[in-house]
């Protein structure tokens, strides 16, 4: 599962970078806003593109980071015996010190 999340993060980040680069140009080539109706459609599509441009790259980075954390935790918790698992820090009990 961690490798799948990492790959989805990489694909999302690359797709977001390509979208940031080429979406405005593609929208301008596809639509020439010379009438009121096309101007309204252009405004709506431009708003959707701006939302996608804002969300895709950070989402890809977050997925990559989540996959790396999952991989780290999987390695830490692989031990078969209880002694192989990571130790948790505990505050010393006041009765144990006395």
PDB file of N, CA, C and O in Angstrom, residues 12-89:
ATOM      1  N   UNK A  12       0.207  12.464  -9.409  1.00  0.00           N
ATOM      2  CA  UNK A  12      -0.578  13.672  -9.146  1.00  0.00           C
ATOM      3  C   UNK A  12       0.298  14.917  -9.185  1.00  0.00           C
ATOM      4  O   UNK A  12      -0.107  15.955  -9.727  1.00  0.00           O
ATOM      5  N   UNK A  13       1.502  14.834  -8.628  1.00  0.00           N
ATOM      6  CA  UNK A  13       2.399  15.992  -8.634  1.00  0.00           C
ATOM      7  C   UNK A  13       2.852  16.339 -10.056  1.00  0.00           C
ATOM      8  O   UNK A  13       2.862  17.514 -10.448  1.00  0.00           O
ATOM      9  N   UNK A  14       3.212  15.328 -10.832  1.00  0.00           N
ATOM     10  CA  UNK A  14       3.620  15.584 -12.226  1.00  0.00           C
ATOM     11  C   UNK A  14       2.445  16.087 -13.044  1.00  0.00           C
ATOM     12  O   UNK A  14       2.579  17.036 -13.829  1.00  0.00           O
ATOM     13  N   UNK A  15       1.277  15.465 -12.853  1.00  0.00           N
ATOM     14  CA  UNK A  15       0.083  15.939 -13.556  1.00  0.00           C
ATOM     15  C   UNK A  15      -0.267  17.363 -13.179  1.00  0.00           C
ATOM     16  O   UNK A  15      -0.651  18.171 -14.029  1.00  0.00           O
ATOM     17  N   UNK A  16      -0.129  17.695 -11.901  1.00  0.00           N
ATOM     18  CA  UNK A  16      -0.378  19.062 -11.460  1.00  0.00           C
ATOM     19  C   UNK A  16       0.601  20.044 -12.059  1.00  0.00           C
ATOM     20  O   UNK A  16       0.226  21.152 -12.452  1.00  0.00           O
ATOM     21  N   UNK A  17       1.869  19.653 -12.144  1.00  0.00           N
ATOM     22  CA  UNK A  17       2.866  20.539 -12.751  1.00  0.00           C
ATOM     23  C   UNK A  17       2.575  20.760 -14.237  1.00  0.00           C
ATOM     24  O   UNK A  17       2.677  21.894 -14.736  1.00  0.00           O
ATOM     25  N   UNK A  18       2.210  19.706 -14.942  1.00  0.00           N
ATOM     26  CA  UNK A  18       1.862  19.853 -16.355  1.00  0.00           C
ATOM     27  C   UNK A  18       0.593  20.688 -16.522  1.00  0.00           C
ATOM     28  O   UNK A  18       0.491  21.501 -17.446  1.00  0.00           O
ATOM     29  N   UNK A  19      -0.350  20.484 -15.626  1.00  0.00           N
ATOM     30  CA  UNK A  19      -1.590  21.248 -15.679  1.00  0.00           C
ATOM     31  C   UNK A  19      -1.334  22.730 -15.432  1.00  0.00           C
ATOM     32  O   UNK A  19      -1.911  23.587 -16.100  1.00  0.00           O
ATOM     33  N   UNK A  20      -0.472  23.024 -14.459  1.00  0.00           N
ATOM     34  CA  UNK A  20      -0.119  24.420 -14.177  1.00  0.00           C
ATOM     35  C   UNK A  20       0.537  25.063 -15.395  1.00  0.00           C
ATOM     36  O   UNK A  20       0.294  26.221 -15.726  1.00  0.00           O
ATOM     37  N   UNK A  21       1.349  24.288 -16.091  1.00  0.00           N
ATOM     38  CA  UNK A  21       2.080  24.830 -17.231  1.00  0.00           C
ATOM     39  C   UNK A  21       1.203  25.017 -18.463  1.00  0.00           C
ATOM     40  O   UNK A  21       1.256  26.058 -19.126  1.00  0.00           O
ATOM     41  N   UNK A  22       0.394  24.011 -18.783  1.00  0.00           N
ATOM     42  CA  UNK A  22      -0.281  24.009 -20.078  1.00  0.00           C
ATOM     43  C   UNK A  22      -1.763  24.335 -20.056  1.00  0.00           C
ATOM     44  O   UNK A  22      -2.338  24.614 -21.113  1.00  0.00           O
ATOM     45  N   UNK A  23      -2.425  24.323 -18.928  1.00  0.00           N
ATOM     46  CA  UNK A  23      -3.877  24.541 -18.908  1.00  0.00           C
ATOM     47  C   UNK A  23      -4.288  25.937 -19.357  1.00  0.00           C
ATOM     48  O   UNK A  23      -5.235  26.060 -20.146  1.00  0.00           O
ATOM     49  N   UNK A  24      -3.638  27.005 -18.898  1.00  0.00           N
ATOM     50  CA  UNK A  24      -4.088  28.325 -19.384  1.00  0.00           C
ATOM     51  C   UNK A  24      -3.927  28.496 -20.891  1.00  0.00           C
ATOM     52  O   UNK A  24      -4.804  29.055 -21.560  1.00  0.00           O
ATOM     53  N   UNK A  25      -2.837  27.995 -21.421  1.00  0.00           N
ATOM     54  CA  UNK A  25      -2.617  28.103 -22.864  1.00  0.00           C
ATOM     55  C   UNK A  25      -3.648  27.292 -23.634  1.00  0.00           C
ATOM     56  O   UNK A  25      -4.192  27.754 -24.634  1.00  0.00           O
ATOM     57  N   UNK A  26      -3.926  26.084 -23.149  1.00  0.00           N
ATOM     58  CA  UNK A  26      -4.921  25.247 -23.823  1.00  0.00           C
ATOM     59  C   UNK A  26      -6.303  25.878 -23.768  1.00  0.00           C
ATOM     60  O   UNK A  26      -7.059  25.830 -24.746  1.00  0.00           O
ATOM     61  N   UNK A  27      -6.645  26.485 -22.637  1.00  0.00           N
ATOM     62  CA  UNK A  27      -7.949  27.141 -22.533  1.00  0.00           C
ATOM     63  C   UNK A  27      -8.039  28.322 -23.485  1.00  0.00           C
ATOM     64  O   UNK A  27      -9.066  28.525 -24.134  1.00  0.00           O
ATOM     65  N   UNK A  28      -6.983  29.092 -23.578  1.00  0.00           N
ATOM     66  CA  UNK A  28      -7.004  30.238 -24.499  1.00  0.00           C
ATOM     67  C   UNK A  28      -7.034  29.805 -25.959  1.00  0.00           C
ATOM     68  O   UNK A  28      -7.631  30.479 -26.795  1.00  0.00           O
ATOM     69  N   UNK A  29      -6.383  28.706 -26.296  1.00  0.00           N
ATOM     70  CA  UNK A  29      -6.428  28.212 -27.675  1.00  0.00           C
ATOM     71  C   UNK A  29      -7.783  27.603 -28.005  1.00  0.00           C
ATOM     72  O   UNK A  29      -8.250  27.691 -29.139  1.00  0.00           O
ATOM     73  N   UNK A  30      -8.411  26.972 -27.014  1.00  0.00           N
ATOM     74  CA  UNK A  30      -9.678  26.289 -27.253  1.00  0.00           C
ATOM     75  C   UNK A  30     -10.836  27.277 -27.373  1.00  0.00           C
ATOM     76  O   UNK A  30     -11.736  27.096 -28.178  1.00  0.00           O
ATOM     77  N   UNK A  31     -10.809  28.325 -26.563  1.00  0.00           N
ATOM     78  CA  UNK A  31     -11.933  29.248 -26.524  1.00  0.00           C
ATOM     79  C   UNK A  31     -11.455  30.657 -26.831  1.00  0.00           C
ATOM     80  O   UNK A  31     -10.506  31.141 -26.235  1.00  0.00           O
ATOM     81  N   UNK A  32     -12.129  31.291 -27.743  1.00  0.00           N
ATOM     82  CA  UNK A  32     -11.876  32.697 -28.004  1.00  0.00           C
ATOM     83  C   UNK A  32     -13.099  33.442 -27.471  1.00  0.00           C
ATOM     84  O   UNK A  32     -14.178  33.360 -28.038  1.00  0.00           O
ATOM     85  N   UNK A  33     -12.924  34.131 -26.349  1.00  0.00           N
ATOM     86  CA  UNK A  33     -14.100  34.756 -25.713  1.00  0.00           C
ATOM     87  C   UNK A  33     -14.552  36.028 -26.438  1.00  0.00           C
ATOM     88  O   UNK A  33     -14.326  37.133 -25.976  1.00  0.00           O
ATOM     89  N   UNK A  34     -15.203  35.847 -27.591  1.00  0.00           N
ATOM     90  CA  UNK A  34     -15.608  37.020 -28.364  1.00  0.00           C
ATOM     91  C   UNK A  34     -17.091  37.341 -28.225  1.00  0.00           C
ATOM     92  O   UNK A  34     -17.547  38.333 -28.758  1.00  0.00           O
ATOM     93  N   UNK A  35     -17.848  36.498 -27.542  1.00  0.00           N
ATOM     94  CA  UNK A  35     -19.259  36.794 -27.291  1.00  0.00           C
ATOM     95  C   UNK A  35     -19.516  36.720 -25.796  1.00  0.00           C
ATOM     96  O   UNK A  35     -18.683  36.221 -25.032  1.00  0.00           O
ATOM     97  N   UNK A  36     -20.690  37.178 -25.391  1.00  0.00           N
ATOM     98  CA  UNK A  36     -21.024  37.155 -23.965  1.00  0.00           C
ATOM     99  C   UNK A  36     -21.146  35.730 -23.433  1.00  0.00           C
ATOM    100  O   UNK A  36     -20.731  35.434 -22.303  1.00  0.00           O
ATOM    101  N   UNK A  37     -21.712  34.823 -24.237  1.00  0.00           N
ATOM    102  CA  UNK A  37     -21.867  33.442 -23.791  1.00  0.00           C
ATOM    103  C   UNK A  37     -20.507  32.765 -23.616  1.00  0.00           C
ATOM    104  O   UNK A  37     -20.274  32.058 -22.643  1.00  0.00           O
ATOM    105  N   UNK A  38     -19.619  32.965 -24.556  1.00  0.00           N
ATOM    106  CA  UNK A  38     -18.290  32.365 -24.449  1.00  0.00           C
ATOM    107  C   UNK A  38     -17.498  32.998 -23.308  1.00  0.00           C
ATOM    108  O   UNK A  38     -16.693  32.337 -22.656  1.00  0.00           O
ATOM    109  N   UNK A  39     -17.714  34.268 -23.060  1.00  0.00           N
ATOM    110  CA  UNK A  39     -17.034  34.922 -21.951  1.00  0.00           C
ATOM    111  C   UNK A  39     -17.475  34.309 -20.619  1.00  0.00           C
ATOM    112  O   UNK A  39     -16.660  34.078 -19.731  1.00  0.00           O
ATOM    113  N   UNK A  40     -18.760  34.011 -20.479  1.00  0.00           N
ATOM    114  CA  UNK A  40     -19.263  33.371 -19.254  1.00  0.00           C
ATOM    115  C   UNK A  40     -18.675  31.972 -19.092  1.00  0.00           C
ATOM    116  O   UNK A  40     -18.259  31.581 -17.993  1.00  0.00           O
ATOM    117  N   UNK A  41     -18.639  31.202 -20.176  1.00  0.00           N
ATOM    118  CA  UNK A  41     -18.057  29.856 -20.116  1.00  0.00           C
ATOM    119  C   UNK A  41     -16.567  29.933 -19.798  1.00  0.00           C
ATOM    120  O   UNK A  41     -16.041  29.110 -19.035  1.00  0.00           O
ATOM    121  N   UNK A  42     -15.900  30.924 -20.362  1.00  0.00           N
ATOM    122  CA  UNK A  42     -14.472  31.097 -20.106  1.00  0.00           C
ATOM    123  C   UNK A  42     -14.203  31.399 -18.631  1.00  0.00           C
ATOM    124  O   UNK A  42     -13.277  30.859 -18.037  1.00  0.00           O
ATOM    125  N   UNK A  43     -15.020  32.221 -18.029  1.00  0.00           N
ATOM    126  CA  UNK A  43     -14.847  32.575 -16.618  1.00  0.00           C
ATOM    127  C   UNK A  43     -15.042  31.336 -15.740  1.00  0.00           C
ATOM    128  O   UNK A  43     -14.264  31.091 -14.811  1.00  0.00           O
ATOM    129  N   UNK A  44     -16.061  30.527 -16.032  1.00  0.00           N
ATOM    130  CA  UNK A  44     -16.316  29.321 -15.246  1.00  0.00           C
ATOM    131  C   UNK A  44     -15.170  28.327 -15.409  1.00  0.00           C
ATOM    132  O   UNK A  44     -14.660  27.776 -14.422  1.00  0.00           O
ATOM    133  N   UNK A  45     -14.748  28.073 -16.636  1.00  0.00           N
ATOM    134  CA  UNK A  45     -13.648  27.124 -16.861  1.00  0.00           C
ATOM    135  C   UNK A  45     -12.340  27.635 -16.265  1.00  0.00           C
ATOM    136  O   UNK A  45     -11.549  26.844 -15.731  1.00  0.00           O
ATOM    137  N   UNK A  46     -12.107  28.930 -16.338  1.00  0.00           N
ATOM    138  CA  UNK A  46     -10.896  29.482 -15.744  1.00  0.00           C
ATOM    139  C   UNK A  46     -10.906  29.319 -14.223  1.00  0.00           C
ATOM    140  O   UNK A  46      -9.872  29.018 -13.620  1.00  0.00           O
ATOM    141  N   UNK A  47     -12.070  29.487 -13.606  1.00  0.00           N
ATOM    142  CA  UNK A  47     -12.170  29.282 -12.153  1.00  0.00           C
ATOM    143  C   UNK A  47     -11.901  27.823 -11.793  1.00  0.00           C
ATOM    144  O   UNK A  47     -11.191  27.533 -10.817  1.00  0.00           O
ATOM    145  N   UNK A  48     -12.440  26.891 -12.564  1.00  0.00           N
ATOM    146  CA  UNK A  48     -12.187  25.466 -12.304  1.00  0.00           C
ATOM    147  C   UNK A  48     -10.713  25.118 -12.486  1.00  0.00           C
ATOM    148  O   UNK A  48     -10.140  24.343 -11.716  1.00  0.00           O
ATOM    149  N   UNK A  49     -10.094  25.692 -13.501  1.00  0.00           N
ATOM    150  CA  UNK A  49      -8.668  25.449 -13.723  1.00  0.00           C
ATOM    151  C   UNK A  49      -7.840  26.030 -12.583  1.00  0.00           C
ATOM    152  O   UNK A  49      -6.880  25.404 -12.114  1.00  0.00           O
ATOM    153  N   UNK A  50      -8.209  27.193 -12.090  1.00  0.00           N
ATOM    154  CA  UNK A  50      -7.475  27.787 -10.969  1.00  0.00           C
ATOM    155  C   UNK A  50      -7.573  26.920  -9.716  1.00  0.00           C
ATOM    156  O   UNK A  50      -6.589  26.741  -8.987  1.00  0.00           O
ATOM    157  N   UNK A  51      -8.751  26.363  -9.459  1.00  0.00           N
ATOM    158  CA  UNK A  51      -8.914  25.473  -8.293  1.00  0.00           C
ATOM    159  C   UNK A  51      -8.056  24.233  -8.457  1.00  0.00           C
ATOM    160  O   UNK A  51      -7.354  23.814  -7.527  1.00  0.00           O
ATOM    161  N   UNK A  52      -8.091  23.621  -9.632  1.00  0.00           N
ATOM    162  CA  UNK A  52      -7.283  22.422  -9.870  1.00  0.00           C
ATOM    163  C   UNK A  52      -5.793  22.735  -9.794  1.00  0.00           C
ATOM    164  O   UNK A  52      -5.009  21.954  -9.244  1.00  0.00           O
ATOM    165  N   UNK A  53      -5.389  23.874 -10.322  1.00  0.00           N
ATOM    166  CA  UNK A  53      -3.973  24.266 -10.268  1.00  0.00           C
ATOM    167  C   UNK A  53      -3.520  24.472  -8.827  1.00  0.00           C
ATOM    168  O   UNK A  53      -2.377  24.211  -8.481  1.00  0.00           O
ATOM    169  N   UNK A  54      -4.418  24.966  -7.993  1.00  0.00           N
ATOM    170  CA  UNK A  54      -4.075  25.215  -6.597  1.00  0.00           C
ATOM    171  C   UNK A  54      -3.986  23.920  -5.799  1.00  0.00           C
ATOM    172  O   UNK A  54      -3.155  23.806  -4.895  1.00  0.00           O
ATOM    173  N   UNK A  55      -4.783  22.927  -6.127  1.00  0.00           N
ATOM    174  CA  UNK A  55      -4.877  21.724  -5.306  1.00  0.00           C
ATOM    175  C   UNK A  55      -3.988  20.559  -5.741  1.00  0.00           C
ATOM    176  O   UNK A  55      -3.571  19.769  -4.893  1.00  0.00           O
ATOM    177  N   UNK A  56      -3.701  20.398  -7.012  1.00  0.00           N
ATOM    178  CA  UNK A  56      -3.047  19.179  -7.487  1.00  0.00           C
ATOM    179  C   UNK A  56      -1.605  19.020  -6.997  1.00  0.00           C
ATOM    180  O   UNK A  56      -1.228  17.941  -6.541  1.00  0.00           O
ATOM    181  N   UNK A  57      -0.799  20.051  -7.099  1.00  0.00           N
ATOM    182  CA  UNK A  57       0.603  19.915  -6.686  1.00  0.00           C
ATOM    183  C   UNK A  57       0.750  19.662  -5.180  1.00  0.00           C
ATOM    184  O   UNK A  57       1.473  18.743  -4.781  1.00  0.00           O
ATOM    185  N   UNK A  58       0.069  20.402  -4.298  1.00  0.00           N
ATOM    186  CA  UNK A  58       0.179  20.084  -2.871  1.00  0.00           C
ATOM    187  C   UNK A  58      -0.398  18.718  -2.512  1.00  0.00           C
ATOM    188  O   UNK A  58       0.107  18.037  -1.618  1.00  0.00           O
ATOM    189  N   UNK A  59      -1.449  18.297  -3.216  1.00  0.00           N
ATOM    190  CA  UNK A  59      -2.009  16.975  -2.964  1.00  0.00           C
ATOM    191  C   UNK A  59      -1.000  15.890  -3.317  1.00  0.00           C
ATOM    192  O   UNK A  59      -0.842  14.906  -2.585  1.00  0.00           O
ATOM    193  N   UNK A  60      -0.295  16.051  -4.420  1.00  0.00           N
ATOM    194  CA  UNK A  60       0.741  15.087  -4.789  1.00  0.00           C
ATOM    195  C   UNK A  60       1.848  15.018  -3.754  1.00  0.00           C
ATOM    196  O   UNK A  60       2.296  13.940  -3.369  1.00  0.00           O
ATOM    197  N   UNK A  61       2.292  16.173  -3.268  1.00  0.00           N
ATOM    198  CA  UNK A  61       3.333  16.193  -2.231  1.00  0.00           C
ATOM    199  C   UNK A  61       2.845  15.550  -0.945  1.00  0.00           C
ATOM    200  O   UNK A  61       3.588  14.818  -0.282  1.00  0.00           O
ATOM    201  N   UNK A  62       1.587  15.786  -0.578  1.00  0.00           N
ATOM    202  CA  UNK A  62       1.036  15.185   0.636  1.00  0.00           C
ATOM    203  C   UNK A  62       0.927  13.662   0.499  1.00  0.00           C
ATOM    204  O   UNK A  62       1.193  12.922   1.455  1.00  0.00           O
ATOM    205  N   UNK A  63       0.556  13.183  -0.680  1.00  0.00           N
ATOM    206  CA  UNK A  63       0.477  11.733  -0.889  1.00  0.00           C
ATOM    207  C   UNK A  63       1.858  11.092  -0.826  1.00  0.00           C
ATOM    208  O   UNK A  63       2.013   9.994  -0.266  1.00  0.00           O
ATOM    209  N   UNK A  64       2.857  11.742  -1.383  1.00  0.00           N
ATOM    210  CA  UNK A  64       4.222  11.207  -1.310  1.00  0.00           C
ATOM    211  C   UNK A  64       4.671  11.148   0.143  1.00  0.00           C
ATOM    212  O   UNK A  64       5.235  10.136   0.598  1.00  0.00           O
ATOM    213  N   UNK A  65       4.437  12.197   0.898  1.00  0.00           N
ATOM    214  CA  UNK A  65       4.831  12.217   2.308  1.00  0.00           C
ATOM    215  C   UNK A  65       4.081  11.150   3.104  1.00  0.00           C
ATOM    216  O   UNK A  65       4.674  10.463   3.952  1.00  0.00           O
ATOM    217  N   UNK A  66       2.800  10.980   2.839  1.00  0.00           N
ATOM    218  CA  UNK A  66       2.030   9.956   3.545  1.00  0.00           C
ATOM    219  C   UNK A  66       2.542   8.556   3.223  1.00  0.00           C
ATOM    220  O   UNK A  66       2.635   7.695   4.107  1.00  0.00           O
ATOM    221  N   UNK A  67       2.894   8.319   1.968  1.00  0.00           N
ATOM    222  CA  UNK A  67       3.454   7.015   1.601  1.00  0.00           C
ATOM    223  C   UNK A  67       4.784   6.744   2.280  1.00  0.00           C
ATOM    224  O   UNK A  67       5.063   5.620   2.703  1.00  0.00           O
ATOM    225  N   UNK A  68       5.617   7.778   2.402  1.00  0.00           N
ATOM    226  CA  UNK A  68       6.901   7.595   3.084  1.00  0.00           C
ATOM    227  C   UNK A  68       6.705   7.316   4.571  1.00  0.00           C
ATOM    228  O   UNK A  68       7.410   6.471   5.143  1.00  0.00           O
ATOM    229  N   UNK A  69       5.755   7.989   5.193  1.00  0.00           N
ATOM    230  CA  UNK A  69       5.466   7.724   6.611  1.00  0.00           C
ATOM    231  C   UNK A  69       4.920   6.315   6.780  1.00  0.00           C
ATOM    232  O   UNK A  69       5.304   5.594   7.710  1.00  0.00           O
ATOM    233  N   UNK A  70       4.047   5.885   5.873  1.00  0.00           N
ATOM    234  CA  UNK A  70       3.516   4.524   5.949  1.00  0.00           C
ATOM    235  C   UNK A  70       4.627   3.495   5.800  1.00  0.00           C
ATOM    236  O   UNK A  70       4.663   2.490   6.521  1.00  0.00           O
ATOM    237  N   UNK A  71       5.549   3.736   4.881  1.00  0.00           N
ATOM    238  CA  UNK A  71       6.669   2.804   4.690  1.00  0.00           C
ATOM    239  C   UNK A  71       7.553   2.759   5.935  1.00  0.00           C
ATOM    240  O   UNK A  71       8.004   1.697   6.353  1.00  0.00           O
ATOM    241  N   UNK A  72       7.808   3.921   6.538  1.00  0.00           N
ATOM    242  CA  UNK A  72       8.619   3.978   7.757  1.00  0.00           C
ATOM    243  C   UNK A  72       7.947   3.210   8.891  1.00  0.00           C
ATOM    244  O   UNK A  72       8.598   2.422   9.594  1.00  0.00           O
ATOM    245  N   UNK A  73       6.643   3.413   9.052  1.00  0.00           N
ATOM    246  CA  UNK A  73       5.936   2.707  10.127  1.00  0.00           C
ATOM    247  C   UNK A  73       5.875   1.207   9.866  1.00  0.00           C
ATOM    248  O   UNK A  73       5.949   0.416  10.803  1.00  0.00           O
ATOM    249  N   UNK A  74       5.728   0.801   8.613  1.00  0.00           N
ATOM    250  CA  UNK A  74       5.739  -0.631   8.298  1.00  0.00           C
ATOM    251  C   UNK A  74       7.061  -1.275   8.669  1.00  0.00           C
ATOM    252  O   UNK A  74       7.092  -2.389   9.194  1.00  0.00           O
ATOM    253  N   UNK A  75       8.152  -0.588   8.394  1.00  0.00           N
ATOM    254  CA  UNK A  75       9.466  -1.139   8.751  1.00  0.00           C
ATOM    255  C   UNK A  75       9.644  -1.211  10.250  1.00  0.00           C
ATOM    256  O   UNK A  75      10.255  -2.134  10.767  1.00  0.00           O
ATOM    257  N   UNK A  76       9.128  -0.201  10.964  1.00  0.00           N
ATOM    258  CA  UNK A  76       9.279  -0.186  12.416  1.00  0.00           C
ATOM    259  C   UNK A  76       8.457  -1.286  13.090  1.00  0.00           C
ATOM    260  O   UNK A  76       8.834  -1.800  14.127  1.00  0.00           O
ATOM    261  N   UNK A  77       7.336  -1.646  12.509  1.00  0.00           N
ATOM    262  CA  UNK A  77       6.424  -2.594  13.142  1.00  0.00           C
ATOM    263  C   UNK A  77       6.522  -3.999  12.567  1.00  0.00           C
ATOM    264  O   UNK A  77       5.647  -4.817  12.803  1.00  0.00           O
ATOM    265  N   UNK A  78       7.599  -4.322  11.849  1.00  0.00           N
ATOM    266  CA  UNK A  78       7.714  -5.632  11.220  1.00  0.00           C
ATOM    267  C   UNK A  78       8.144  -6.734  12.172  1.00  0.00           C
ATOM    268  O   UNK A  78       8.036  -7.893  11.833  1.00  0.00           O
ATOM    269  N   UNK A  79       8.637  -6.420  13.327  1.00  0.00           N
ATOM    270  CA  UNK A  79       9.178  -7.433  14.221  1.00  0.00           C
ATOM    271  C   UNK A  79       8.151  -8.476  14.614  1.00  0.00           C
ATOM    272  O   UNK A  79       6.979  -8.183  14.794  1.00  0.00           O
ATOM    273  N   UNK A  80       8.602  -9.705  14.750  1.00  0.00           N
ATOM    274  CA  UNK A  80       7.704 -10.801  15.113  1.00  0.00           C
ATOM    275  C   UNK A  80       7.546 -10.907  16.623  1.00  0.00           C
ATOM    276  O   UNK A  80       6.485 -11.237  17.110  1.00  0.00           O
ATOM    277  N   UNK A  81       8.618 -10.661  17.342  1.00  0.00           N
ATOM    278  CA  UNK A  81       8.528 -10.744  18.792  1.00  0.00           C
ATOM    279  C   UNK A  81       8.201  -9.377  19.358  1.00  0.00           C
ATOM    280  O   UNK A  81       8.401  -8.358  18.722  1.00  0.00           O
ATOM    281  N   UNK A  82       7.743  -9.367  20.579  1.00  0.00           N
ATOM    282  CA  UNK A  82       7.412  -8.098  21.213  1.00  0.00           C
ATOM    283  C   UNK A  82       8.662  -7.262  21.447  1.00  0.00           C
ATOM    284  O   UNK A  82       8.616  -6.039  21.414  1.00  0.00           O
ATOM    285  N   UNK A  83       9.824  -7.919  21.624  1.00  0.00           N
ATOM    286  CA  UNK A  83      11.071  -7.193  21.846  1.00  0.00           C
ATOM    287  C   UNK A  83      11.565  -6.517  20.566  1.00  0.00           C
ATOM    288  O   UNK A  83      12.360  -5.589  20.633  1.00  0.00           O
ATOM    289  N   UNK A  84      11.107  -6.971  19.393  1.00  0.00           N
ATOM    290  CA  UNK A  84      11.532  -6.374  18.128  1.00  0.00           C
ATOM    291  C   UNK A  84      10.781  -5.091  17.801  1.00  0.00           C
ATOM    292  O   UNK A  84      11.214  -4.311  16.975  1.00  0.00           O
ATOM    293  N   UNK A  85       9.656  -4.887  18.445  1.00  0.00           N
ATOM    294  CA  UNK A  85       8.845  -3.709  18.155  1.00  0.00           C
ATOM    295  C   UNK A  85       9.441  -2.480  18.816  1.00  0.00           C
ATOM    296  O   UNK A  85      10.192  -2.579  19.776  1.00  0.00           O
ATOM    297  N   UNK A  86       9.120  -1.318  18.311  1.00  0.00           N
ATOM    298  CA  UNK A  86       9.712  -0.104  18.890  1.00  0.00           C
ATOM    299  C   UNK A  86       9.252   0.109  20.321  1.00  0.00           C
ATOM    300  O   UNK A  86       8.125  -0.205  20.681  1.00  0.00           O
ATOM    301  N   UNK A  87      10.160   0.630  21.113  1.00  0.00           N
ATOM    302  CA  UNK A  87       9.832   0.901  22.502  1.00  0.00           C
ATOM    303  C   UNK A  87       9.202   2.279  22.607  1.00  0.00           C
ATOM    304  O   UNK A  87       9.630   3.215  21.946  1.00  0.00           O
ATOM    305  N   UNK A  88       8.231   2.359  23.464  1.00  0.00           N
ATOM    306  CA  UNK A  88       7.581   3.645  23.690  1.00  0.00           C
ATOM    307  C   UNK A  88       8.207   4.308  24.907  1.00  0.00           C
ATOM    308  O   UNK A  88       8.490   3.664  25.904  1.00  0.00           O
ATOM    309  N   UNK A  89       8.388   5.595  24.829  1.00  0.00           N
ATOM    310  CA  UNK A  89       8.936   6.313  25.953  1.00  0.00           C
ATOM    311  C   UNK A  89       7.866   6.484  27.015  1.00  0.00           C
ATOM    312  O   UNK A  89       6.737   6.840  26.713  1.00  0.00           O
TER     313      UNK A  89
END
